[in-house]
Each structure stands twice: as C-alpha cells, then as structure tokens.
Coordinates of C-alpha atoms in Angstrom, one line a residue:
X1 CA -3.7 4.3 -44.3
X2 CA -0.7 6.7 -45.5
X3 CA 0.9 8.7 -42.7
X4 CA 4.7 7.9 -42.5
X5 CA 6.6 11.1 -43.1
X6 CA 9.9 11.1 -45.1
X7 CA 13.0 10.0 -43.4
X8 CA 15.2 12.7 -44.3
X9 CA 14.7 14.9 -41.5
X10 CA 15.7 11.9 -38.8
X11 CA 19.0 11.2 -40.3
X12 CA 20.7 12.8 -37.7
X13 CA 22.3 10.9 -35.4
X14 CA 22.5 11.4 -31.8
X15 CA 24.5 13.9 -30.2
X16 CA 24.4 12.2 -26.9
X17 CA 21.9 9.6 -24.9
X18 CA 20.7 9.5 -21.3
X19 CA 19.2 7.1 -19.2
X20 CA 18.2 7.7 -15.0
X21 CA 20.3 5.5 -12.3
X22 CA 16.9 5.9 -10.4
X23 CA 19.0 5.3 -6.8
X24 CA 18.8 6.8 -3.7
X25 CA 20.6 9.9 -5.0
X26 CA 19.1 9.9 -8.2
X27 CA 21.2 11.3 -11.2
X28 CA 21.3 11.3 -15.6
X29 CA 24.0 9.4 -16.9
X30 CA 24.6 11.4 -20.3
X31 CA 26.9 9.7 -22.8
X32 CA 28.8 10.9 -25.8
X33 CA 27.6 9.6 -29.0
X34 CA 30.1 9.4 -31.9
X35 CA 29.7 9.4 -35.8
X36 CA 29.6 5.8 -36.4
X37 CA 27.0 5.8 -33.5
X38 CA 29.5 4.4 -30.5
X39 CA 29.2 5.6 -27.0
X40 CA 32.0 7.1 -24.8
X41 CA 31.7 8.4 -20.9
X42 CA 30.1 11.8 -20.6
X43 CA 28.7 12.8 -17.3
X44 CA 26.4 12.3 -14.4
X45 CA 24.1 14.8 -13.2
X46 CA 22.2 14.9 -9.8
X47 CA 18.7 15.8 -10.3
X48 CA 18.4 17.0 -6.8
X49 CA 15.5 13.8 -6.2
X50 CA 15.6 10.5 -5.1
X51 CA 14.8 7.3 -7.2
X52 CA 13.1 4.7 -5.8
X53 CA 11.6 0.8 -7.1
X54 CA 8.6 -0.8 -7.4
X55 CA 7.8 -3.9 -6.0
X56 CA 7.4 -7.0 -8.2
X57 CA 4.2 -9.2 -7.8
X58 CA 5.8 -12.5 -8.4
X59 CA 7.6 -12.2 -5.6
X60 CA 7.2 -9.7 -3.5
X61 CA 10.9 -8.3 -4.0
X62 CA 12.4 -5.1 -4.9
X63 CA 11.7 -4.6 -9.0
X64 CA 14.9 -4.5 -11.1
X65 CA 15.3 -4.3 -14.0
X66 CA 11.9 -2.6 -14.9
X67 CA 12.1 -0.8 -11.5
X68 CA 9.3 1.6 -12.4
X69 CA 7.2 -0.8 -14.6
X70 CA 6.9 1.9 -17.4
X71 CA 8.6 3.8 -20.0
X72 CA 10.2 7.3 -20.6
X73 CA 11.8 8.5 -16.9
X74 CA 12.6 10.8 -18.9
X75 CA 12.4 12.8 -22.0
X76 CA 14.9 15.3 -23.8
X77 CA 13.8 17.6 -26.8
X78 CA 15.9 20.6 -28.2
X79 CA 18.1 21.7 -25.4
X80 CA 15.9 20.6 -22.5
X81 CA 15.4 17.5 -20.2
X82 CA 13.1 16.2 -17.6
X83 CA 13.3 13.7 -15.3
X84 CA 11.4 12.2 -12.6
X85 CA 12.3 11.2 -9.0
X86 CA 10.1 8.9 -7.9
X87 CA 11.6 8.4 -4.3
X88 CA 10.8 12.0 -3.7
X89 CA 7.4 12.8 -5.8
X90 CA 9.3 15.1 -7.9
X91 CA 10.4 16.1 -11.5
X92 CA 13.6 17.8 -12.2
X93 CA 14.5 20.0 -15.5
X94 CA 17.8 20.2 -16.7
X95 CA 19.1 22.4 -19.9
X96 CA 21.2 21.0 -22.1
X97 CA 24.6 23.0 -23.2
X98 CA 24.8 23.6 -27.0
X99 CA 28.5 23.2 -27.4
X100 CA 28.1 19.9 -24.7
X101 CA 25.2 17.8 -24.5
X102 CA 26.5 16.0 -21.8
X103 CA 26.4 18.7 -19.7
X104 CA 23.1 19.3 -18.2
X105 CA 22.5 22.1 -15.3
X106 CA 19.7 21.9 -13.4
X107 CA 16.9 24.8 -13.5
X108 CA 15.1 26.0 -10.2
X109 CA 14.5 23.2 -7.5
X110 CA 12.7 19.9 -8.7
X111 CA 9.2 20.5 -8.5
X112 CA 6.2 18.6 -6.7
X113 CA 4.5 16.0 -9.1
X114 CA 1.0 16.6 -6.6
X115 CA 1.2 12.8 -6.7
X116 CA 3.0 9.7 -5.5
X117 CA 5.9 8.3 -7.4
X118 CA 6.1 9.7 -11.0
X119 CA 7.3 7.1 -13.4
X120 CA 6.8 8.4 -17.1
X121 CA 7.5 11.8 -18.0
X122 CA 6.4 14.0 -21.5
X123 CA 7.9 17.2 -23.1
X124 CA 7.2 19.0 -25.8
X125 CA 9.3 22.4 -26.6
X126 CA 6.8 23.8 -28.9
X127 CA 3.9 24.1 -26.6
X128 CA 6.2 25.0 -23.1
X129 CA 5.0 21.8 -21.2
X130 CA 6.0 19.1 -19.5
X131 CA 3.2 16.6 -17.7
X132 CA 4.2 13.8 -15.8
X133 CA 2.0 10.6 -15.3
X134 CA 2.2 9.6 -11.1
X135 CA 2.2 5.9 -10.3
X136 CA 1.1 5.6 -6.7
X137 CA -1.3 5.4 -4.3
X138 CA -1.8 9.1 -5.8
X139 CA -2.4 8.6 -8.8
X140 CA -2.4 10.9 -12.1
X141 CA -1.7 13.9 -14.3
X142 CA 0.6 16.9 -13.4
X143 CA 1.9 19.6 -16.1
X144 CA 4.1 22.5 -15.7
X145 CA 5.3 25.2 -18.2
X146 CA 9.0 25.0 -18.6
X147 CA 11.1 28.3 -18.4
X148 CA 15.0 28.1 -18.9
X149 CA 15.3 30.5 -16.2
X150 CA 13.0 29.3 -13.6
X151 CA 12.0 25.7 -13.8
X152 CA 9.7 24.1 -14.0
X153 CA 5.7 26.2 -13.5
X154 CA 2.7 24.1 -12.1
X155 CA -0.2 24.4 -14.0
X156 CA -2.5 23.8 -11.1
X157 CA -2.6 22.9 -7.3
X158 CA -4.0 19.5 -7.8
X159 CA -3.3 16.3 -10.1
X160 CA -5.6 17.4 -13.5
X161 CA -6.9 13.9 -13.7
X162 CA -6.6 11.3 -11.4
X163 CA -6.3 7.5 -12.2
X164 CA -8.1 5.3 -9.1
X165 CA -6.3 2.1 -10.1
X166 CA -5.8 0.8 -6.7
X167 CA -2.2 1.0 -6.1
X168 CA -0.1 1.6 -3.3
X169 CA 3.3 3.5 -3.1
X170 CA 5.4 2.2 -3.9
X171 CA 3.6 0.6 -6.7
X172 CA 3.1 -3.3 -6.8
X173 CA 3.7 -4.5 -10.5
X174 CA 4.1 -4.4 -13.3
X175 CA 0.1 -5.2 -14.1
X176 CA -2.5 -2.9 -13.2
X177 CA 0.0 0.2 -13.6
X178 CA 0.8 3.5 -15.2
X179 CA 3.0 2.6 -18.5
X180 CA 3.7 5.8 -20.0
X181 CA 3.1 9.3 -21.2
X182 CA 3.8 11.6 -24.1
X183 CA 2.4 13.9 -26.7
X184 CA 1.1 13.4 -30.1
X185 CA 3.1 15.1 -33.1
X186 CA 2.1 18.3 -33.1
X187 CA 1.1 18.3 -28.5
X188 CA -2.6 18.2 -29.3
X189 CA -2.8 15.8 -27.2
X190 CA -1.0 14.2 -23.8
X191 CA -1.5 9.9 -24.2
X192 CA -1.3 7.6 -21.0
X193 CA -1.5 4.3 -21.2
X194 CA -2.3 2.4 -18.1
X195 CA -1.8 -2.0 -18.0
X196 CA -4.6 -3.6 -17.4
X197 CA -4.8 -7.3 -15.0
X198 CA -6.2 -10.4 -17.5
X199 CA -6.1 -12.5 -14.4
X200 CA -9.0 -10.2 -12.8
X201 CA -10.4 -9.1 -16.3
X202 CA -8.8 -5.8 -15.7
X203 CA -8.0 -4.7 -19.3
X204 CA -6.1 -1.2 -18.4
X205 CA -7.2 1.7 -20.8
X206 CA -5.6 4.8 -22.4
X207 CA -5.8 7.8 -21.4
X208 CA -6.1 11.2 -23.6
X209 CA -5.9 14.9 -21.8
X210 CA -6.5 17.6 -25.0
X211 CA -4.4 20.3 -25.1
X212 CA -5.7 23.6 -26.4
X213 CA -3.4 25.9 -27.3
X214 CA -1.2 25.4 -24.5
X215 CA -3.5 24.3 -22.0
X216 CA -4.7 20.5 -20.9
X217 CA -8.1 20.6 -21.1
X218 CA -9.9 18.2 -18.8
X219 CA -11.4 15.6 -17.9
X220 CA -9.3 13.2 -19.9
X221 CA -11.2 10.3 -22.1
X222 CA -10.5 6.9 -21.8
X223 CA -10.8 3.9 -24.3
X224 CA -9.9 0.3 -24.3
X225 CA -8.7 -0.6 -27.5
X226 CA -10.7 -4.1 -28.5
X227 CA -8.2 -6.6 -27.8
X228 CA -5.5 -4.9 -25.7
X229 CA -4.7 -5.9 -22.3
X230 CA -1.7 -4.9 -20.8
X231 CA -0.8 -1.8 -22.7
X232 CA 3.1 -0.6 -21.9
X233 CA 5.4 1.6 -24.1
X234 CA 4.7 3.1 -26.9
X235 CA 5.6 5.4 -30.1
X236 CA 4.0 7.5 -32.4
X237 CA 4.0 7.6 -35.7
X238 CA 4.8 10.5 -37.7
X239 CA 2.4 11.9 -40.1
X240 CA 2.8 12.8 -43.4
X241 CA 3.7 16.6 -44.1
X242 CA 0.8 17.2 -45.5
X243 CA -2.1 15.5 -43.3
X244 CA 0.2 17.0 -39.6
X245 CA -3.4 17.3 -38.4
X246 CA -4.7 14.0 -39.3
X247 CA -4.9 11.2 -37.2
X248 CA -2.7 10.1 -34.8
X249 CA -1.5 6.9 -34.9
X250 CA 0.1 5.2 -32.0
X251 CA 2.1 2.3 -31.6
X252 CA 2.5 0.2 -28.7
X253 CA 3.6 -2.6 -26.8
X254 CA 1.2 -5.3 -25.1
X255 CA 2.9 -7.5 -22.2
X256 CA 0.4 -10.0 -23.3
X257 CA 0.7 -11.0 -26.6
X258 CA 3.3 -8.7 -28.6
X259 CA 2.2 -5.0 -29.7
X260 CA -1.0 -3.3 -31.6
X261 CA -1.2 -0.2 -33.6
X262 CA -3.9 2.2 -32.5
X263 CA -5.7 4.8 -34.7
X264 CA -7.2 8.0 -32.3
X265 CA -10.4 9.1 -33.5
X266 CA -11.8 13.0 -33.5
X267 CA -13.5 12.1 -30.2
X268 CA -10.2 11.5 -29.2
X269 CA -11.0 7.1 -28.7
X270 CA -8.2 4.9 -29.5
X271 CA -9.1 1.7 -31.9
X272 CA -6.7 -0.5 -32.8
X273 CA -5.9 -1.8 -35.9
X274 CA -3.6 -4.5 -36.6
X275 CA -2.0 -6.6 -33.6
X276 CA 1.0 -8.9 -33.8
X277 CA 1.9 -11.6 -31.2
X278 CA 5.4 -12.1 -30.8
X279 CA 6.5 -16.2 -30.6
X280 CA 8.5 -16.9 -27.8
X281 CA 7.7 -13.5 -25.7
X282 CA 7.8 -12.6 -22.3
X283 CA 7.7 -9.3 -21.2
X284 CA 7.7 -7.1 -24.8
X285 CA 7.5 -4.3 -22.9
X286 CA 9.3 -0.8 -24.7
X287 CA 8.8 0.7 -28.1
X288 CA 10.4 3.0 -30.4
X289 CA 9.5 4.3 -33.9
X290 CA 12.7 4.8 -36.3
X291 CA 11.9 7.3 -39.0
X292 CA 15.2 6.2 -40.5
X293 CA 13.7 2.9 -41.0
X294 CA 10.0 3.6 -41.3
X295 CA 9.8 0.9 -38.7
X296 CA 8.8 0.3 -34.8
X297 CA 11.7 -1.8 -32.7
X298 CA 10.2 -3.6 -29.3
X299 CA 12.2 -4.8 -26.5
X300 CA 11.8 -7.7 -24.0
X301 CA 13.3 -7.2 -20.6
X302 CA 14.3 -11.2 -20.4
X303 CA 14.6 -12.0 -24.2
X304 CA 18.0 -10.6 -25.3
X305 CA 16.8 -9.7 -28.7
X306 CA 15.6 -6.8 -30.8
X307 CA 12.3 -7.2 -32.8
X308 CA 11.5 -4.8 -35.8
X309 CA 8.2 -4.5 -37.3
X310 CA 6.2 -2.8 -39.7
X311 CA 3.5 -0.6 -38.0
X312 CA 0.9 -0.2 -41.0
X313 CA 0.7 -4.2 -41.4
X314 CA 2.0 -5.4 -38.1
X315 CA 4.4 -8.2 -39.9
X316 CA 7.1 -9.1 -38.0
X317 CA 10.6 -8.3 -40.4
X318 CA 13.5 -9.8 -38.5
X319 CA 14.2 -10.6 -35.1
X320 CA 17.8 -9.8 -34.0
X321 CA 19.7 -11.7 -31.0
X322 CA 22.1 -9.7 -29.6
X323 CA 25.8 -10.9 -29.7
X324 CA 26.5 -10.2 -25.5
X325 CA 25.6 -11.7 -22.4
X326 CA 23.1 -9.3 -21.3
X327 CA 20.2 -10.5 -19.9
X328 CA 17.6 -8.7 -22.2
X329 CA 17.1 -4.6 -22.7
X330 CA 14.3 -2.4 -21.6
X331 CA 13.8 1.2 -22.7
X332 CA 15.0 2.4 -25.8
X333 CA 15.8 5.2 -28.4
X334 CA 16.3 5.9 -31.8
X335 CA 18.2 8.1 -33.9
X336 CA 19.5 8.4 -37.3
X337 CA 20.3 4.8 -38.5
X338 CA 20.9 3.5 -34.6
X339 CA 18.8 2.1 -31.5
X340 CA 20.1 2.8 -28.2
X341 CA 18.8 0.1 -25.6
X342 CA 19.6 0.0 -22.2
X343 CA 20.0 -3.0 -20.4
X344 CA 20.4 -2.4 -16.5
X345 CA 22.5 -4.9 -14.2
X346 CA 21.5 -8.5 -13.3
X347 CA 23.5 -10.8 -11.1
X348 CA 26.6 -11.3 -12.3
X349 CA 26.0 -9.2 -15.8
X350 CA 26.8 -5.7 -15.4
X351 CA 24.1 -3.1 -16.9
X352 CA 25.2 -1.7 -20.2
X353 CA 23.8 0.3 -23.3
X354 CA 23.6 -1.6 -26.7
X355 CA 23.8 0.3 -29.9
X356 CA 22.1 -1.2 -32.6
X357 CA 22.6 -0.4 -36.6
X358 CA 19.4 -0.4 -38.2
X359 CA 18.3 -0.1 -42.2
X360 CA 18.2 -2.1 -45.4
X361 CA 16.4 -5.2 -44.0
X362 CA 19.2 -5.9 -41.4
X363 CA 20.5 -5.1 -37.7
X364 CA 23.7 -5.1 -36.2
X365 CA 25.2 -4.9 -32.9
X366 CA 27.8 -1.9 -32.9
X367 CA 28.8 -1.5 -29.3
X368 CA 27.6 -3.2 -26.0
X369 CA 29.2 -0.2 -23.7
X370 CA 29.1 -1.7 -20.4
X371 CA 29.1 1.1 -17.5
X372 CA 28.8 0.6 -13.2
X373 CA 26.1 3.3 -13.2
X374 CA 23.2 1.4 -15.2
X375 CA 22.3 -0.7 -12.1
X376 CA 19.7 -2.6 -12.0
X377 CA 17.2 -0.1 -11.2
X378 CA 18.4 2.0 -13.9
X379 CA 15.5 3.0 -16.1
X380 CA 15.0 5.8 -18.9
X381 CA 16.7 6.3 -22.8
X382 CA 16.3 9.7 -24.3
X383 CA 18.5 11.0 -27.4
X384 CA 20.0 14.6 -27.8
X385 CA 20.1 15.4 -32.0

C-alpha cells in the first residue's frame, strides 16, 4: 500500500508550540521555537474557560498526568487555535499573530460545546470548522464554523452524534472514554476514537461523522477494528499527491498492546492492518506522524522513552530513553526534523517539554525545557509552522 507523501513540504520547523495548563483558570502556554529546534518562554493566554481533571479508576484520585485521558486539547493550523475548557463545557478560538506566534488573542466569547467536559478538539482551515469530541456524562459531537472576526458559529443546537458510553462528569478513566478527534487529510471526514474496557469485553470503537462540503453529515458510523481494544491517540498518514482522495490511513495507539494501523473503507469502516505490541509498555498512549521521517513516534505516560515505528509494516526502528528525570511524556508534536513531547509535573519532577531530533535512523534529546506552568494536569501539544 503506497500513500506516504514526499517530505519536502514538512521541513519546516516549528515557529512556536503550545500546550493547555488545563487549571482552574485555564490558559495556552505558547513557546518560542528556535532554528535548531530549542524552546524559549513566549506567553500565556487565558482562554476565558476553566480546565478541569478526570478521575482515575485505580484509585479514585484526581488524574494527573493524563488529566483528560485523551489527546489533542487543542489544535492549531495556519494562524488559528482552539482549545477546550473542560471545567466550563466550552471551546475557545484564538488567532495567531503573523509577525508573533506567541501571541494569541482570543475571538468572541468561548462557546458552548452542548456537552459535558470537552477533551479532544479538531480544526481544519480549509473547510471553516472546528468540532469538538465531549467526554461526560453528555456525551458527543459539536462543530462550529470559525470566523476571525466573530468566533466561533455552532452548527446546530444539539450534540450531532451522541456517544452513550456511560460516563459521568467528570469522567472516570482512562478506559471506556473519548480518546480523540480530528479530520482526515483533505476534512472529508471527522475520526473519534473511543477506548474500549477488556476487563468487561468492552472493545471501544471509532467513530466517523462525513463531511460534505462543509457540512457533517450524520449519523456517524462506527467500526471496531478486529483486534483493537483500547484505542487512544492517533495520526494520519499523508497520502500521496496523486491518490489525495484515496484511502485514509490512520494510525493509532492501543493502551493494550502498543499501536495498529487502520485502513478506512468507502463505507467509511476502519480495518486494521498491521499491529505492533510494544515490550515493556504501559500506557502507549499519544501518537504523531513525522513527514520528515516517514515515521509514527508513540509515547508512554510512565515509560520515559520515545518509540519510532514504521506505519506500513508496523516494525518497531529504535526505541529512545530520554537523558532526564522526567517521569514519561504524553501528547506530542512534530515538525520539521523535531518532536515536541510534553511531560507535565509529578512529585518532585517539575513538568517540562522535551525536544527530540529525529531522522537518519537516530533520535536525540535537544532540550528538556523545564517550565512551572506544565503542571501536572497540563495536557495538549500543537505546533505553529
């Protein structure tokens, strides 16, 4: 199966990164990104919301790190952001200045997800939308048209799909709970993937809302790949120039064994099609695709390491272990030849972002930039290029 694109168009590096302190008075922490991929302070931006954490099932305690149990808080692309505020059932859009990219300015008033306690949000510039995936007791889909001038524009009164998973707000996790949302390539299609429980043969699904033109299209259709169970973050992988309407190809994480690639079908049913269990894993949890590379990177909240592999076989190519004493790393980014992992606070290890150099069969720590704001419910990594 050919579909990765060429590389050259994803040299860039970043401009700046982002990632959401998710506290009371929630807020994007925007760093400066330099040429040889370091970070330096930038900003921090109130999004006008409160964050708020899940609670974790093992024992019954506030979640941190993984506060939201999902990936993607939020989501830049050209010179916009979103965010979500799951403390106040909200989702907040920011613009980003040209000559600046740490300097965001908020647009309108955040706006009601129609659900309880957003967790995952998607954007895409071409098609005007942003959707956010609701993690609650309520449930679901919301999308909005983003204008520059007004915010953000509900495309209905009501969650478009619901997901009747059982959960309560906040949310108990991380099984049985909404991972994570985004488009396809070309925003053809909005993806949701939702963990599954193995311990009540609960196997979690994906979820797939069409978009027509610029419009979701519902009701969403749902799959269970053959031999996923916990489904978490995830990336997509580019397709080739020439096939930009062929299938889309979708790789993501499993809590329970390591990650699976997953083909979508013109029914719009995800199958997958290689699956690699990771030795030694706990909670492989958040993805990222590096066009640079040609390569996914996963990331394990309580295994301090960075695993690369190759989506099209699912071989494993090198396993890095960081050089710091963070605990482990949960989302991530990539851009150009670096990852940007964030690793929020655990006691006694202050939260930090790690930047990783990536290409020609290697990987190389360039800067663990420890910062106070990336507590330990700090969630979210999004790149500015």
């Amino acid at each position: 199966m050919m579909f990765l694109a060429d590389a050259g168009p994803y040299r860039k590096n970043a401009k700046a990164v982002y990632f959401l302190t998710n506290e009371a008075k929630n807020s994007v922490v925007a760093l400066k990104v330099h040429a040889d991929g370091s970070l330096s302070d930038g900003s921090i931006t109130l999004t006008g919301g409160s964050g708020a954490s899940g609670i974790s099932s093992m024992n019954n305690a506030t979640a941190g790190p993984d506060s939201l149990f999902s990936q993607s808080a939020l989501k830049a692309e050209g010179n916009m952001l979103v965010a979500v505020n799951p403390g106040s059932n909200t989702v907040s859009l920011f613009t980003i200045s040209r000559a600046d990219p740490t300097v965001l300015t908020l647009v309108g008033k955040p706006a009601s997800t129609m659900g309880e306690f957003p967790v995952s949000v998607a954007l895409s510039i071409k098609k005007k939308l942003a959707c956010v995936a609701n993690g609650g007791a309520k449930a679901g889909l919301a999308c909005f048209r983003i204008s520059a001038k007004t915010g953000l524009i509900p495309l209905s009164e009501k969650l478009l799909t619901t997901f009747n998973i059982g959960q309560s707000t906040p949310p108990i996790g991380p099984l049985n709970s909404i991972s994570h949302t985004l488009f396809n390539a070309d925003a053809s299609a909005l993806i949701t993937t939702v963990k599954g429980d193995p311990s009540t043969k609960n196997t979690g699904f994906v979820s797939v809302l069409p978009i027509q033109y610029t419009h979701p299209v519902t009701p969403d259709i749902r799959s269970s790949p053959n031999g996923t169970a916990v489904l978490f973050g995830s990336a997509i992988i580019p397709s080739n120039p020439s096939s930009l309407h062929g299938p889309t190809v979708l790789f993501a994480t499993d809590a329970a064994f390591g990650t699976t690639t997953l083909s979508l079908s013109s029914s719009f049913q995800f199958s997958s099609f290689t699956k690699t269990t990771i030795s030694g894993q706990i909670a492989t949890c958040w993805s990222t695709f590096s066009p640079f590379t040609r390569t996914a990177f996963v990331t394990d909240v309580v295994k301090n390491r960075l695993v690369e592999i190759d989506p099209v076989t699912g071989n494993i190519l090198q396993t890095t272990t960081l050089p710091n004493n963070n605990r482990g790393m949960i989302d991530l980014a990539s851009a150009g030849r670096f990852i940007y992992a964030l690793s929020p606070a655990t006691p006694g290890v202050q939260g930090a972002v790690v930047v990783v150099e990536v290409g020609n069969g290697a990987a190389r720590q360039v800067q663990n930039f420890v910062l106070n704001t990336a507590g330990s419910a700090a969630v979210g990594m999004t790149v500015s290029v």
